[in-house]
Short mmCIF file of C-alpha atoms in Angstrom, two decimals:
data_model
loop_
_atom_site.label_atom_id
_atom_site.label_comp_id
_atom_site.label_asym_id
_atom_site.label_seq_id
_atom_site.Cartn_x
_atom_site.Cartn_y
_atom_site.Cartn_z
CA MET A 19 13.70 -26.87 7.13
CA ILE A 20 14.35 -23.38 5.79
CA ASP A 21 14.49 -24.65 2.17
CA PHE A 22 11.27 -26.73 2.65
CA LEU A 23 9.50 -23.71 4.23
CA ARG A 24 10.50 -21.47 1.33
CA ARG A 25 9.28 -24.18 -1.26
CA ALA A 26 6.00 -24.57 0.54
CA LYS A 27 5.26 -20.82 0.92
CA ARG A 28 6.18 -20.19 -2.76
CA LEU A 29 3.76 -22.80 -3.86
CA ARG A 30 1.13 -21.43 -1.47
CA TYR A 31 1.67 -17.83 -2.59
CA ALA A 32 1.71 -18.86 -6.20
CA ASP A 33 -1.84 -20.06 -5.53
CA GLU A 34 -1.01 -23.48 -6.83
CA GLY A 35 -3.60 -25.16 -4.74
CA PHE A 36 -2.95 -27.62 -2.03
CA ALA A 37 -6.16 -26.61 -0.41
CA VAL A 38 -7.34 -29.30 2.04
CA ARG A 39 -10.66 -29.84 4.08
CA PRO A 40 -11.03 -26.90 6.58
CA SER A 41 -9.85 -27.75 10.07
CA ARG A 42 -12.17 -25.13 11.60
CA PRO A 43 -15.52 -23.59 10.65
CA GLY A 44 -14.98 -20.96 8.04
CA SER A 45 -11.19 -21.69 7.62
CA GLN A 46 -9.31 -22.02 4.48
CA ASP A 47 -6.54 -24.54 4.91
CA PHE A 48 -3.48 -25.37 2.77
CA GLN A 49 -1.16 -28.18 3.05
CA TYR A 50 2.19 -29.16 1.44
CA GLN A 51 4.29 -32.29 2.33
CA GLU A 52 7.71 -33.58 1.35
CA GLY A 53 8.67 -36.81 3.05
CA ALA A 54 8.55 -36.32 6.89
CA LEU A 55 8.11 -32.55 6.56
CA LEU A 56 4.60 -31.04 6.55
CA TYR A 57 3.57 -27.44 6.14
CA ILE A 58 -0.03 -26.17 6.96
CA ASP A 59 -1.49 -22.74 6.65
CA SER A 60 -4.92 -22.22 8.24
CA ARG A 61 -6.60 -18.85 7.72
CA ILE A 62 -9.96 -17.46 8.84
CA GLY A 63 -11.65 -14.22 7.63
CA GLN A 64 -11.56 -12.10 4.45
CA ARG A 65 -11.28 -8.32 4.91
CA MET A 66 -10.06 -8.80 8.54
CA PHE A 67 -8.24 -12.11 8.82
CA GLY A 68 -5.93 -14.19 10.95
CA GLY A 69 -4.15 -17.55 10.76
CA THR A 70 -1.40 -19.82 11.61
CA GLU A 71 1.33 -21.37 9.47
CA GLY A 72 3.27 -24.33 10.92
CA VAL A 73 5.94 -26.85 9.93
CA TRP A 74 6.03 -30.42 11.42
CA LYS A 75 8.65 -33.15 11.09
CA ASN A 76 7.35 -36.68 11.70
CA LEU A 77 4.24 -34.96 13.03
CA ARG A 78 6.26 -33.13 15.77
CA PRO A 79 6.00 -29.45 15.54
CA LEU A 80 9.06 -27.45 14.55
CA TRP A 81 8.04 -23.91 13.64
CA CYS A 82 4.95 -21.61 13.58
CA MET A 83 3.93 -18.17 12.71
CA ASN A 84 0.68 -16.30 13.60
CA TYR A 85 -0.63 -13.44 11.55
CA TYR A 86 -3.47 -10.96 11.73
CA GLY A 87 -4.20 -8.41 8.86
CA ARG A 88 -6.84 -6.06 7.44
CA ILE A 89 -7.74 -4.82 4.11
CA LEU A 90 -8.28 -1.18 4.54
CA HIS A 91 -9.27 0.11 1.09
CA ALA A 92 -11.26 -1.15 -1.92
CA ASN A 93 -8.20 -0.61 -4.19
CA PHE A 94 -6.26 -3.53 -2.52
CA ARG A 95 -5.22 -6.18 -5.02
CA PRO A 96 -4.44 -9.60 -3.57
CA GLY A 97 -2.46 -10.41 -6.65
CA PHE A 98 0.05 -7.70 -5.77
CA LEU A 99 0.40 -9.15 -2.26
CA ARG A 100 1.13 -12.55 -3.77
CA GLU A 101 3.71 -11.00 -6.05
CA ALA A 102 5.49 -9.45 -3.09
CA LEU A 103 5.30 -12.56 -0.99
CA LEU A 104 6.85 -14.61 -3.77
CA ARG A 105 9.86 -12.44 -3.51
CA MET A 106 10.54 -13.38 0.18
CA ASP A 107 14.11 -13.02 1.61
CA PRO A 108 15.68 -16.49 1.44
CA ALA A 109 17.17 -15.91 4.87
CA ALA A 110 13.98 -14.76 6.47
CA PRO A 111 10.98 -16.57 4.83
CA PHE A 112 8.28 -15.14 7.13
CA ARG A 113 6.61 -12.88 4.60
CA GLY A 114 7.77 -10.75 1.70
CA PRO A 115 10.93 -8.64 0.99
CA LEU A 116 11.74 -5.41 2.84
CA LEU A 117 10.49 -3.45 -0.14
CA TYR A 118 8.70 -4.29 -3.40
CA GLU A 119 7.32 -1.68 -5.74
CA THR A 120 5.58 -1.82 -9.16
CA GLY A 121 3.75 1.22 -10.54
CA ASP A 122 2.21 3.19 -7.79
CA LEU A 123 1.93 0.08 -5.47
CA ARG A 124 4.46 -0.40 -2.70
CA TYR A 125 4.76 -3.39 -0.34
CA GLN A 126 7.06 -2.91 2.69
CA CYS A 127 7.82 -5.22 5.50
CA GLN A 128 9.74 -4.72 8.72
CA TYR A 129 10.69 -7.40 11.30
CA GLU A 130 13.07 -8.14 14.09
CA GLY A 131 14.70 -11.52 14.71
CA ASP A 132 15.26 -14.53 12.58
CA LEU A 133 13.51 -17.86 11.89
CA ARG A 134 14.10 -18.96 15.50
CA ARG A 135 11.99 -16.12 17.01
CA PHE A 136 10.63 -13.04 15.19
CA HIS A 137 7.96 -10.42 14.94
CA GLY A 138 7.07 -7.84 12.38
CA GLU A 139 4.48 -6.14 10.13
CA GLU A 140 3.86 -5.52 6.46
CA GLN A 141 1.82 -2.82 4.65
CA ILE A 142 0.80 -2.14 1.05
CA TYR A 143 0.37 1.52 -0.18
CA ARG A 144 -0.90 3.02 -3.35
CA GLY A 145 0.93 6.38 -3.29
CA ASP A 146 0.41 7.59 0.29
CA VAL A 147 -2.82 5.65 0.81
CA LEU A 148 -2.55 2.62 3.16
CA LEU A 149 -4.43 -0.27 1.52
CA TYR A 150 -3.57 -3.24 3.75
CA GLU A 151 -1.63 -4.07 6.86
CA CYS A 152 -0.68 -7.39 8.62
CA ARG A 153 1.25 -8.22 11.78
CA PHE A 154 3.04 -11.49 12.35
CA HIS A 155 5.12 -13.34 14.87
CA GLY A 156 6.60 -16.70 15.41
CA GLY A 157 9.54 -18.95 15.84
CA LEU A 158 10.84 -22.48 16.50
CA ILE A 159 8.71 -24.75 18.52
CA ASP A 160 10.10 -27.01 21.32
CA ASP A 161 7.51 -29.63 22.27
CA GLU A 162 9.65 -30.99 25.14
CA PRO A 163 8.13 -30.23 28.52
CA CYS A 164 9.66 -27.20 30.17
CA ARG A 165 11.81 -28.26 33.18
CA ALA A 166 10.47 -25.50 35.35
CA SER A 167 6.92 -26.64 34.59
CA ALA A 168 7.88 -30.30 35.29
CA ILE A 169 9.34 -29.17 38.70
CA GLN A 170 6.25 -27.13 39.60
CA MET A 171 3.98 -30.06 38.60
CA GLU A 172 6.01 -32.38 40.98
CA LYS A 173 5.61 -29.84 43.82
CA ASP A 174 1.91 -29.57 43.12
CA SER A 175 1.29 -33.42 43.29
#
């Protein structure tokens, strides 16, 4: 799944399309599939935005990530963010690398955890000026009913 997720995100960040019909009013949705594996990124908003990325196998959820970000300055360049995201750490394909710099632009990312369960944030600076920030969290999905919930439901009935 990790290799599939990295491929899907690289294609998404490279802006190679894969846009599909929006699933919600005002959303931008992107989808990529290889055999039984499906990746979907659904985003709403522009200057202030949020979204969810997910991976399914045979239409059963495996992994998800939620994100919320803000563009804080007119000098923000989406192309620089895409450049950084294309350089994701292969072991931690949530967002971009810990640090990416070119010219006076700096992308930095901090996170805790691994693909199973994680949270973090990223920023883009021009010099000392914060241009962009985004927070994210996610992990593996277990769609099996929780035993404790099943026991409680039995007691309630």
